[in-house]
PDB file of C-alpha atoms in Angstrom:
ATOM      1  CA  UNK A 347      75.972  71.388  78.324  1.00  0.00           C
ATOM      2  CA  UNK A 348      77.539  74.354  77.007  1.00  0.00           C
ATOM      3  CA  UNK A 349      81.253  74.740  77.837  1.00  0.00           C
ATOM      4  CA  UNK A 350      82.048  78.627  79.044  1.00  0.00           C
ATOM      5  CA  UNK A 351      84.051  80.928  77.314  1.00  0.00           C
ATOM      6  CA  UNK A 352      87.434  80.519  79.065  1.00  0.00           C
ATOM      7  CA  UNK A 353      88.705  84.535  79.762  1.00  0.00           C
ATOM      8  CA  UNK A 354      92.235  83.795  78.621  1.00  0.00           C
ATOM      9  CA  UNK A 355      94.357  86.625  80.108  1.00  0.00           C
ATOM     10  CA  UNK A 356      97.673  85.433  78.296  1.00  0.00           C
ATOM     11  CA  UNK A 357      96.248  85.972  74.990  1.00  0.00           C
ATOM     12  CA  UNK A 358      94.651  89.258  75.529  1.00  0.00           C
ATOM     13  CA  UNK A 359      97.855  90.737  76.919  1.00  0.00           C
ATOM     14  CA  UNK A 360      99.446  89.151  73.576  1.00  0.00           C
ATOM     15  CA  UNK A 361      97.188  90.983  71.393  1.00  0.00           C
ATOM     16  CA  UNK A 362      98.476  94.568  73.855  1.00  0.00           C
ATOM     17  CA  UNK A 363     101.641  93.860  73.572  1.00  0.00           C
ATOM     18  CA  UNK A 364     101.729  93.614  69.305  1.00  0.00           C
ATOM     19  CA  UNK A 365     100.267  96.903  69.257  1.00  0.00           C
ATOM     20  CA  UNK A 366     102.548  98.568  71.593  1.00  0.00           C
ATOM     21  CA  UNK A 367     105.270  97.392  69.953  1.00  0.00           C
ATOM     22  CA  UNK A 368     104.094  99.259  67.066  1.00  0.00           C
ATOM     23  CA  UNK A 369     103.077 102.211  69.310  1.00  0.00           C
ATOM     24  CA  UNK A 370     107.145 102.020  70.459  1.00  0.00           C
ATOM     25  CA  UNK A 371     108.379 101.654  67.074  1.00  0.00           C
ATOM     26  CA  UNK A 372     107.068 105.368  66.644  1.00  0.00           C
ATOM     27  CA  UNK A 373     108.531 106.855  69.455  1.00  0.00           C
ATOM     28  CA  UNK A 374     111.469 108.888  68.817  1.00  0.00           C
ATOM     29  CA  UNK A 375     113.405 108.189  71.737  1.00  0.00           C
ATOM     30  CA  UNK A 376     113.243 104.974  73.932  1.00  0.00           C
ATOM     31  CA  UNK A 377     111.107 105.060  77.372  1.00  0.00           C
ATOM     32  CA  UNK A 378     112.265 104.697  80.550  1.00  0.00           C
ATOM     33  CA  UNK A 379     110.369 103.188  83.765  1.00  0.00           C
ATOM     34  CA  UNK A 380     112.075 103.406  86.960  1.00  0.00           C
ATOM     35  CA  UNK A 381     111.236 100.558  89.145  1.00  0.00           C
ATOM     36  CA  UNK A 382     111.582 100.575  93.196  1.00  0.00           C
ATOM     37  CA  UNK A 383     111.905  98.065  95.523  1.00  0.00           C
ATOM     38  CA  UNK A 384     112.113  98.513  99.280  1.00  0.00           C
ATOM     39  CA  UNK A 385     113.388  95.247 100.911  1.00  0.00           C
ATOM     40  CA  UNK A 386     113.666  91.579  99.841  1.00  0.00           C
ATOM     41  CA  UNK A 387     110.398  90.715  99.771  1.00  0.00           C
ATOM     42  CA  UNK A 388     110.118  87.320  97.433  1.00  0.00           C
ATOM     43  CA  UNK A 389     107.041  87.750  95.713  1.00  0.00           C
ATOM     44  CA  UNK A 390     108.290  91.649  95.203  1.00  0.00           C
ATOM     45  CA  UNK A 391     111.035  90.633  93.792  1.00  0.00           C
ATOM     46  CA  UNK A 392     109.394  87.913  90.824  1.00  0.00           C
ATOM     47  CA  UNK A 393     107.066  90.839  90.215  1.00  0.00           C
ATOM     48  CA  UNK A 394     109.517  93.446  88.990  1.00  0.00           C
ATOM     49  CA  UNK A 395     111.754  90.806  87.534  1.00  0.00           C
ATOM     50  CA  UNK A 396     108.800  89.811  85.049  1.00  0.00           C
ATOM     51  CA  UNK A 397     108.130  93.625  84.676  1.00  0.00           C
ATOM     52  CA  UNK A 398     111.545  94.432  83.142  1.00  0.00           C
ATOM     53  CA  UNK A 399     111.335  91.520  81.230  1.00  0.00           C
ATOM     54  CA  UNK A 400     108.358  92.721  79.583  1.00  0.00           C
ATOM     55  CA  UNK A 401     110.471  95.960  79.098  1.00  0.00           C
ATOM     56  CA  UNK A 402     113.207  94.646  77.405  1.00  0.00           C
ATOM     57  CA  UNK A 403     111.001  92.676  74.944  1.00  0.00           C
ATOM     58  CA  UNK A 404     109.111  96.053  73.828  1.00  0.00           C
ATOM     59  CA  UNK A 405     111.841  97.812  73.475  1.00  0.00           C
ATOM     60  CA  UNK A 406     111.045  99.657  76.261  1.00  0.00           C
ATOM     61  CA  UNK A 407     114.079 100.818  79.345  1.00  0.00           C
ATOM     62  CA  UNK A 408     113.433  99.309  82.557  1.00  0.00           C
ATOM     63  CA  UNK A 409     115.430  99.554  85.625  1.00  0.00           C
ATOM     64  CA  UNK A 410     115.314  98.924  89.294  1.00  0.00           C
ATOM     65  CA  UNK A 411     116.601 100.830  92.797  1.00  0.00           C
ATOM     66  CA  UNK A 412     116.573  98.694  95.289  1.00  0.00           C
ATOM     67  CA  UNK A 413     116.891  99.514  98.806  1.00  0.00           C
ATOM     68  CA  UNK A 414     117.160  98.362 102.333  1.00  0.00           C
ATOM     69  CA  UNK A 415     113.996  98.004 104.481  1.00  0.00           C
ATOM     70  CA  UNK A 416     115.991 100.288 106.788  1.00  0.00           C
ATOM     71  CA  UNK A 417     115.898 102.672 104.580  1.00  0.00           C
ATOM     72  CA  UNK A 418     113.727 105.691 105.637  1.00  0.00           C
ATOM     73  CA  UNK A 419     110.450 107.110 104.748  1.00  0.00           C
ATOM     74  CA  UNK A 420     111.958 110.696 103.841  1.00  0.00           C
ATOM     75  CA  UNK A 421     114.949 109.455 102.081  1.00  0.00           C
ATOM     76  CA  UNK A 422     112.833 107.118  99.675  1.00  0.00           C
ATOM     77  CA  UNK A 423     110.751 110.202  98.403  1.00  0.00           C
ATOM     78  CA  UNK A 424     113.707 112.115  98.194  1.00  0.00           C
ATOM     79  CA  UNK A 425     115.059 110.099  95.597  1.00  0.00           C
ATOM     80  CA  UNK A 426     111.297 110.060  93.917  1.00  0.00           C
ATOM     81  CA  UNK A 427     111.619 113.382  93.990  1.00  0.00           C
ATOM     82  CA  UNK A 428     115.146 112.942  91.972  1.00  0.00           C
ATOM     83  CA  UNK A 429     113.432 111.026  89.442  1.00  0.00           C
ATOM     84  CA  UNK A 430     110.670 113.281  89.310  1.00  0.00           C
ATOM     85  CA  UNK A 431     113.155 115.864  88.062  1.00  0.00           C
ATOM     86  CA  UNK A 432     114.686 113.486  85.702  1.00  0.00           C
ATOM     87  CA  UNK A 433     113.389 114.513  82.315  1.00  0.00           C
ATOM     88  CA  UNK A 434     114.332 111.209  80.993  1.00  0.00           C
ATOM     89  CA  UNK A 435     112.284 109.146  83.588  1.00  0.00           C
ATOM     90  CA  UNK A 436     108.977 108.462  81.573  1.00  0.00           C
ATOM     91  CA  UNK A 437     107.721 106.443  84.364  1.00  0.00           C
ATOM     92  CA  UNK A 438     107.711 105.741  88.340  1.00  0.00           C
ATOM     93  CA  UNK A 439     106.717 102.613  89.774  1.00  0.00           C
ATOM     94  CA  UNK A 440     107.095 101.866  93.332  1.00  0.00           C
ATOM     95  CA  UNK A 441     106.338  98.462  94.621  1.00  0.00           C
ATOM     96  CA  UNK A 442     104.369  97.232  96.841  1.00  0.00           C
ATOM     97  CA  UNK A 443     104.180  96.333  99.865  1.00  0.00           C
ATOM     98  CA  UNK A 444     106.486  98.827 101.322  1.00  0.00           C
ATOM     99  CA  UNK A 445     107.668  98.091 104.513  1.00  0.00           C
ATOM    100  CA  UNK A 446     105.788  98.729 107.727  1.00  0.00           C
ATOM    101  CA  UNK A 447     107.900 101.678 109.042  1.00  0.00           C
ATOM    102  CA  UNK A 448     106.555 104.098 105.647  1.00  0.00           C
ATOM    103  CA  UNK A 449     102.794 105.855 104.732  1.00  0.00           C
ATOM    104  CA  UNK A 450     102.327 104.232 101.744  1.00  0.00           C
ATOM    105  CA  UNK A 451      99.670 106.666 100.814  1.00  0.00           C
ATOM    106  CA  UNK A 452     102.274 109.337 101.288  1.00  0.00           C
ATOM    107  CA  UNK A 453     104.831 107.713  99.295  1.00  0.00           C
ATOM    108  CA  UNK A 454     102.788 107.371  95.810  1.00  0.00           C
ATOM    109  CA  UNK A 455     101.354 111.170  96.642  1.00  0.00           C
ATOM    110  CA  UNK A 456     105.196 111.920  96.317  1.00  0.00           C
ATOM    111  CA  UNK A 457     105.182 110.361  92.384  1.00  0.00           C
ATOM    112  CA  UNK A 458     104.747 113.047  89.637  1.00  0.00           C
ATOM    113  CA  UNK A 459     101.117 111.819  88.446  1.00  0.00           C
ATOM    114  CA  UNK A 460     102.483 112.524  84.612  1.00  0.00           C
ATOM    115  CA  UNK A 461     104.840 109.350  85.854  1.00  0.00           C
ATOM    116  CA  UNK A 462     102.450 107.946  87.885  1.00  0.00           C
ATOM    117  CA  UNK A 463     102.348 104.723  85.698  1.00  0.00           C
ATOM    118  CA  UNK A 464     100.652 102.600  88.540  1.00  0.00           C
ATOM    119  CA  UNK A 465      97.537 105.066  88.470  1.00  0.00           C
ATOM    120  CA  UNK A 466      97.560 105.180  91.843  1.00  0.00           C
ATOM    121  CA  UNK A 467      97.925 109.197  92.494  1.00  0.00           C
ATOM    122  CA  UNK A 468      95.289 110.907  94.143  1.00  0.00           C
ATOM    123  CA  UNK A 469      95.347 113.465  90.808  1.00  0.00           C
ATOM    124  CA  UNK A 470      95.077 110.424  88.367  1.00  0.00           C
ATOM    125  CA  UNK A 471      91.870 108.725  90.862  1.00  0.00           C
ATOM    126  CA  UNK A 472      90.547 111.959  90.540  1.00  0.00           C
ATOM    127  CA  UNK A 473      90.818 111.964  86.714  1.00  0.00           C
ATOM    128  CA  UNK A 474      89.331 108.363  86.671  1.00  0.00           C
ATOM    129  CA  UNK A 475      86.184 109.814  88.930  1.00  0.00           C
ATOM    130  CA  UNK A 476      85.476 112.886  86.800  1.00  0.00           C
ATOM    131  CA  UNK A 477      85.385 110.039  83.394  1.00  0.00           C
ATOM    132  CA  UNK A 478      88.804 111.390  82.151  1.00  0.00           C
ATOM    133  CA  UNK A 479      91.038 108.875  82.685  1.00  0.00           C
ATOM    134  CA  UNK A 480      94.871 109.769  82.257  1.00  0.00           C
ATOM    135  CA  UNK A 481      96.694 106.239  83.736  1.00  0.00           C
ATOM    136  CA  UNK A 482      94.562 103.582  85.336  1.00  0.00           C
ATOM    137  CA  UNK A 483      95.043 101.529  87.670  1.00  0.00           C
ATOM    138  CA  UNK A 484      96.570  98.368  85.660  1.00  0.00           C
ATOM    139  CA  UNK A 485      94.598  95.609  87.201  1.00  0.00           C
ATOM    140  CA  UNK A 486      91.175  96.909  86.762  1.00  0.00           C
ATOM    141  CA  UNK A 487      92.032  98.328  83.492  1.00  0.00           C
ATOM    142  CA  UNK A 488      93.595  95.401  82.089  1.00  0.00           C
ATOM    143  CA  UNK A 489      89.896  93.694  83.503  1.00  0.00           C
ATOM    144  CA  UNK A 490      87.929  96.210  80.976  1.00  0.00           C
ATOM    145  CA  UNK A 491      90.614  95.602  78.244  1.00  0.00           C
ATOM    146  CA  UNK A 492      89.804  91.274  78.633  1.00  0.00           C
ATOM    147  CA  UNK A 493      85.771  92.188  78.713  1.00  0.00           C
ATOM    148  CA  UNK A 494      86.002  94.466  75.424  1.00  0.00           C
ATOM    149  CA  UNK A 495      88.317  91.593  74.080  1.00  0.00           C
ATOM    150  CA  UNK A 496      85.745  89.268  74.303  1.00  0.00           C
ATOM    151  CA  UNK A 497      82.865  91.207  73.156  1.00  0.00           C
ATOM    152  CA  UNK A 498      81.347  90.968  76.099  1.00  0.00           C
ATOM    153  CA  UNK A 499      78.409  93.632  76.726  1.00  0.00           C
ATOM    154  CA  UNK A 500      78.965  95.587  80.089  1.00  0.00           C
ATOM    155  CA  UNK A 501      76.796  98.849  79.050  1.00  0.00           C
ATOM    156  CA  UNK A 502      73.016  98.394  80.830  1.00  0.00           C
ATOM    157  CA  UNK A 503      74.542  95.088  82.820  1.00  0.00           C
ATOM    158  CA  UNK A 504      74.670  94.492  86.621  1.00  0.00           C
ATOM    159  CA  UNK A 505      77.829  94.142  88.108  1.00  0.00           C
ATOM    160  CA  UNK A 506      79.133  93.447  91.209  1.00  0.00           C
ATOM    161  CA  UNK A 507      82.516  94.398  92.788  1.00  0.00           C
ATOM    162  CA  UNK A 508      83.364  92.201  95.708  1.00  0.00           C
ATOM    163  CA  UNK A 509      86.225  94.108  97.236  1.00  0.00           C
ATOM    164  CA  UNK A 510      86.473  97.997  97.873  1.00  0.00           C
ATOM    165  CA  UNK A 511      90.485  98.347  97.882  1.00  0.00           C
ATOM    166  CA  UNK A 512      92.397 101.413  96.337  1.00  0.00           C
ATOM    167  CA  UNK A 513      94.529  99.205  93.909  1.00  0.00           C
ATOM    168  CA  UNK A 514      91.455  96.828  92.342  1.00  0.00           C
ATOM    169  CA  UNK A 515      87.967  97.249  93.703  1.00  0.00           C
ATOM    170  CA  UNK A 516      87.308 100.967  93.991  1.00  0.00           C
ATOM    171  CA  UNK A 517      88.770 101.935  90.403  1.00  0.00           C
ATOM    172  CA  UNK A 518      86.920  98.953  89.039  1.00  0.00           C
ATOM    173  CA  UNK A 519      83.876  99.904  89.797  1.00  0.00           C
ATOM    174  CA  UNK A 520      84.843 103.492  88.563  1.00  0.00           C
ATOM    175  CA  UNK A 521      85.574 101.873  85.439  1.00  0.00           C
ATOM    176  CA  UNK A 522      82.248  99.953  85.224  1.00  0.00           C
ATOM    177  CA  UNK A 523      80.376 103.321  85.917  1.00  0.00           C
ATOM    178  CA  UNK A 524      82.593 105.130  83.225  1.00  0.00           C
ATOM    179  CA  UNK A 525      81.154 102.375  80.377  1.00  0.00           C
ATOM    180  CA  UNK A 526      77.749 102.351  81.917  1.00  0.00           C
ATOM    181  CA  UNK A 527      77.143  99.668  83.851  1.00  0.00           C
ATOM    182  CA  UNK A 528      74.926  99.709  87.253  1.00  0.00           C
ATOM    183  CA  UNK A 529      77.577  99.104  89.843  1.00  0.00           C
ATOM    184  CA  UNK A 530      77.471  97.573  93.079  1.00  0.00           C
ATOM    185  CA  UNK A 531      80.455  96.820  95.142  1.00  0.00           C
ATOM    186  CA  UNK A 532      80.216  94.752  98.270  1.00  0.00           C
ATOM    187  CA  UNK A 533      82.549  94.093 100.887  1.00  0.00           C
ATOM    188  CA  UNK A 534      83.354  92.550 104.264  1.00  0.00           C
ATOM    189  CA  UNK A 535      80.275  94.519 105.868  1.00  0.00           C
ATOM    190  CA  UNK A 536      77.786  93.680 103.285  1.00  0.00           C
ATOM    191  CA  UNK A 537      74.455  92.270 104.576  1.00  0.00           C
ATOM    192  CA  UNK A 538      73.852  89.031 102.430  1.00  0.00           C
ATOM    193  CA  UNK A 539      76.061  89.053 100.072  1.00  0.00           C
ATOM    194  CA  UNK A 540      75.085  86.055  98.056  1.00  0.00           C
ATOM    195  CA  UNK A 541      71.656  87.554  97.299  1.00  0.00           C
ATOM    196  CA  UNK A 542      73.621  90.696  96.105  1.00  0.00           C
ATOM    197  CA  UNK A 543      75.453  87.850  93.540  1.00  0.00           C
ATOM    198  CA  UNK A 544      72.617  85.901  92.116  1.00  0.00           C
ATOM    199  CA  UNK A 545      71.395  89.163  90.992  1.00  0.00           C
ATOM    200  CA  UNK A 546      74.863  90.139  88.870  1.00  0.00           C
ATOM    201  CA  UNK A 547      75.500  89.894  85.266  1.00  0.00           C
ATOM    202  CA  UNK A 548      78.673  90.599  85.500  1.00  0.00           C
ATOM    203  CA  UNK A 549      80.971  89.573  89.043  1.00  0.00           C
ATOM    204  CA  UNK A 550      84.571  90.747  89.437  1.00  0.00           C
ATOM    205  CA  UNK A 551      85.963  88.698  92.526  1.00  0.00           C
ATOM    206  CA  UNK A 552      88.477  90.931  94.242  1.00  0.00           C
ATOM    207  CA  UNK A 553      88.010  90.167  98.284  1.00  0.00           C
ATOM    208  CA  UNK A 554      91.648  87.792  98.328  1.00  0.00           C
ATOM    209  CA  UNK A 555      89.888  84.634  99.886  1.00  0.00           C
ATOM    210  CA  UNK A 556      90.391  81.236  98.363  1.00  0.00           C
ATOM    211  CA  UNK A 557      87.050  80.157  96.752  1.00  0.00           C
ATOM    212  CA  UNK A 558      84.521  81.956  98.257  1.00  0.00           C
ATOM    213  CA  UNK A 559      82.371  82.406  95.341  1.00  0.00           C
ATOM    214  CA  UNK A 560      80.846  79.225  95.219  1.00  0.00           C
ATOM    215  CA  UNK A 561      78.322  78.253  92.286  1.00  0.00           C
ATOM    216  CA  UNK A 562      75.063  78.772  94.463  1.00  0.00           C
ATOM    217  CA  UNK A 563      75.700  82.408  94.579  1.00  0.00           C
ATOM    218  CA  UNK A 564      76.164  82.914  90.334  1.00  0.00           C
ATOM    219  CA  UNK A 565      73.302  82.922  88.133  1.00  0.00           C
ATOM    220  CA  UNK A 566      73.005  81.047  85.309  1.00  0.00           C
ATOM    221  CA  UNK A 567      75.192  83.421  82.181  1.00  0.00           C
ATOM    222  CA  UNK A 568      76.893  85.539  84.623  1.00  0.00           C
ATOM    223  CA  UNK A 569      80.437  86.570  83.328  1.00  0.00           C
ATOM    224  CA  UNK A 570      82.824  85.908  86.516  1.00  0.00           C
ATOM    225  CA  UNK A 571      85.900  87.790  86.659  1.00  0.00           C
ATOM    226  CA  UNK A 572      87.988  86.245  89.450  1.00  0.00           C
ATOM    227  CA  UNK A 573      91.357  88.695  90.991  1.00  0.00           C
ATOM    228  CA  UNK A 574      92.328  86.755  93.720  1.00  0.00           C
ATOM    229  CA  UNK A 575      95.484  84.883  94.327  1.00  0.00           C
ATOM    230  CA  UNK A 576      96.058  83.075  97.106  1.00  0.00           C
ATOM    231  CA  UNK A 577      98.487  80.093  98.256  1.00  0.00           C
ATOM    232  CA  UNK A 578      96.671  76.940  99.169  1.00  0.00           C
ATOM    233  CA  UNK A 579      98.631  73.785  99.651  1.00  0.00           C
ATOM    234  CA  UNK A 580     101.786  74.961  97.369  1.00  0.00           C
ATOM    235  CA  UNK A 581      98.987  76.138  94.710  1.00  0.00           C
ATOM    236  CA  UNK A 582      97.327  79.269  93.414  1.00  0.00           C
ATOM    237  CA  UNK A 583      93.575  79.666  93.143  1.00  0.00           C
ATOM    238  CA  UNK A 584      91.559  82.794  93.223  1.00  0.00           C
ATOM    239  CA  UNK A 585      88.317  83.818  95.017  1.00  0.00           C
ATOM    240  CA  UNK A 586      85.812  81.563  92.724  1.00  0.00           C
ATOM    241  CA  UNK A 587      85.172  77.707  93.267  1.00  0.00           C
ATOM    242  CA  UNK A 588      86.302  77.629  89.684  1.00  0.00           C
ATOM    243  CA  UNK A 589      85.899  73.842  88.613  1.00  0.00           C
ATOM    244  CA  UNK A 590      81.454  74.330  89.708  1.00  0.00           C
ATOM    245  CA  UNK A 591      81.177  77.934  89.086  1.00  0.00           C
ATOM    246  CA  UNK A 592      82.194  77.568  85.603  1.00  0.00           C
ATOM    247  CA  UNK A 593      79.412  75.007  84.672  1.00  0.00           C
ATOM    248  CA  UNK A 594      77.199  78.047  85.600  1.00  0.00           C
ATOM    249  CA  UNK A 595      79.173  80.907  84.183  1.00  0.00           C
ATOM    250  CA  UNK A 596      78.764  82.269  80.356  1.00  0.00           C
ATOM    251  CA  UNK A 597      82.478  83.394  81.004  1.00  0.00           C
ATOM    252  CA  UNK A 598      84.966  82.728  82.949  1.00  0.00           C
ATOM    253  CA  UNK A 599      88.577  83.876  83.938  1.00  0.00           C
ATOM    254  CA  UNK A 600      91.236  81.098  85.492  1.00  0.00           C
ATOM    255  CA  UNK A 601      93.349  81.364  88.662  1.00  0.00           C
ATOM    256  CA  UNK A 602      96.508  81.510  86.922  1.00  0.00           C
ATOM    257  CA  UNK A 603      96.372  82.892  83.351  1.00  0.00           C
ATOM    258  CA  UNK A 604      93.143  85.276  83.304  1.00  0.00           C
ATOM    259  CA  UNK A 605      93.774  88.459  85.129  1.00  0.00           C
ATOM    260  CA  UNK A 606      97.148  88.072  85.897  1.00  0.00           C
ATOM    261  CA  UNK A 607      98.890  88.837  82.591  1.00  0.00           C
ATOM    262  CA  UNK A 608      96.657  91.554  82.093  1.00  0.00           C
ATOM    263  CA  UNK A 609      98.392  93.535  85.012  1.00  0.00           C
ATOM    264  CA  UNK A 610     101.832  94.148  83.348  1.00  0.00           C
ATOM    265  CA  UNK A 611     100.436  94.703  80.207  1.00  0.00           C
ATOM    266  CA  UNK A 612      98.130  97.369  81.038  1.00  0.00           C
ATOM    267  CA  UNK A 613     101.067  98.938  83.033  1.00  0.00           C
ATOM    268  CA  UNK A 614     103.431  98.528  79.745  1.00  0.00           C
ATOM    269  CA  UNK A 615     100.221 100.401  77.744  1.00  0.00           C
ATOM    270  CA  UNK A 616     100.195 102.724  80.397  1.00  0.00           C
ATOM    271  CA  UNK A 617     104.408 103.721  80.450  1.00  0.00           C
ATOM    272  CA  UNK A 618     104.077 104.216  76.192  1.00  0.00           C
ATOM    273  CA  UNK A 619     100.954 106.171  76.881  1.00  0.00           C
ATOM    274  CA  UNK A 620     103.805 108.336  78.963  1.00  0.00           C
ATOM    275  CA  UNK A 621     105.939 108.658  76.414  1.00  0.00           C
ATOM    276  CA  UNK A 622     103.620 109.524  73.553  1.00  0.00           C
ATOM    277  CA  UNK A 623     102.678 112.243  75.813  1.00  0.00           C
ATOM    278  CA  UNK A 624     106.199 113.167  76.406  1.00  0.00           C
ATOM    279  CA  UNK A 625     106.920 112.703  72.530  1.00  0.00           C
ATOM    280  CA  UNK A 626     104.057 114.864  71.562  1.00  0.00           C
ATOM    281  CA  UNK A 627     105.139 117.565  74.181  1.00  0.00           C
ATOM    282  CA  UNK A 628     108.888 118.118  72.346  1.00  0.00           C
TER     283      UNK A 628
END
């Protein structure tokens, strides 16, 4: 039997990161990401730990606000606003989840979209729907960057989105469109979704529920590109039954090390796409 190509996120994002560090090495002046936290939320906090890290090691200025979950809605995009006006603020992330108290959708409509290095603005979703991309979403993107890395043919293919969020499943498909594919995205209200499966080329598994893409609903060569992580008994797995739908798959990414790396380093791509900009502009 033939043993599928293993989607390895970790080296992909390797292969980003020596270029950007080349891109940096360029830049005149050194970029700076603003990170902000609201609360102590633990998995919040390892998430913007590991993105300054990545910072640091390209060169690159990143630093965090943190603030009290008290703190309130107006005050938090006043001090966006601040940074907004900060000429030497390449890049605003908030993270997320905010807590319950704030419109989330309000707060990242706040974010200047030229900083917008999340690619969540409305302006920069807008860009990505019109096929003019300015910052993507880093998830999906960092999905394309693993296909292309692979050589693996998306124009002409079938592919199916499982998941319809803001942050992964609606930009994905956007993405897939953008390079040609035939799209389909399911979701919670899709009638038989297992038929819609069998008849993908290409899956991307984005619905955040522990192996629900079992190997009955994959056809045999199907490239599966699994998002999800979820806790199960002190572990992480994704959304695919891994261990059987890889003895169906052509390709397959792992639940850890496939997607994951891929987010940070398409943000990092995206904050020294910033600063070119920026650089170019003075």
């Amino acid at each position: 039997m033939t043993q599928p190509l293993i989607l390895d996120g970790k080296a992909v994002a390797e292969s980003v990161y020596k270029k950007l560090l080349l891109d940096v090495s360029l830049l005149s002046f050194v970029p700076r990401i603003v990170f902000i936290r609201v609360g102590e939320d633990p998995a919040s906090q390892s998430y913007v730990r590991s993105k300054e890290k990545r910072c640091l090691e390209l060169g690159l200025r990143g630093e965090t606000l943190v603030f009290p979950e008290t703190l309130g809605e107006d005050e938090l995009m006043g001090k966006i606003l601040n940074l907004n006006r900060d000429k030497d603020v390449i890049g605003i992330l908030v993270q997320l989840p905010l807590p319950k108290h704030m419109d989330k959708a309000k707060v990242l409509c706040s974010i200047d979209p030229r900083k917008d290095v999340d690619g969540l603005h409305p302006e920069n979703a807008g860009l990505l729907l019109q096929g003019k991309p300015r910052f993507v979403p880093c998830t999906p993107a960092g999905i394309l960057e693993m296909l292309n890395f692979y050589q693996i043919p998306v124009e002409g293919k079938r592919a199916v989105v499982i998941g319809r969020s803001e942050i992964v499943g609606r930009p994905m498909a956007q993405l897939l469109l953008n390079v040609n594919a035939t799209v389909t995205v399911c979701h919670s209200k899709t009638v038989d979704l297992p038929e819609e499966l069998k008849r993908a080329e290409i899956i991307i598994a984005a619905l955040g529920k522990p192996g629900f893409v079992k190997e009955e609903m994959v056809s045999p060569g199907a490239t599966v590109v699994d998002v999800g992580i979820n806790r199960v008994d002190g572990k992480i797995v994704g959304d695919v039954d891994f261990e059987k739908v890889k003895l169906k798959a052509h390709a397959i990414s792992p639940v850890p090390g496939g997607v994951g790396p891929m987010t940070i380093a398409m943000l990092m791509k995206n904050l020294v796409m910033a600063a070119t900009a920026q650089s170019q502009k003075s």
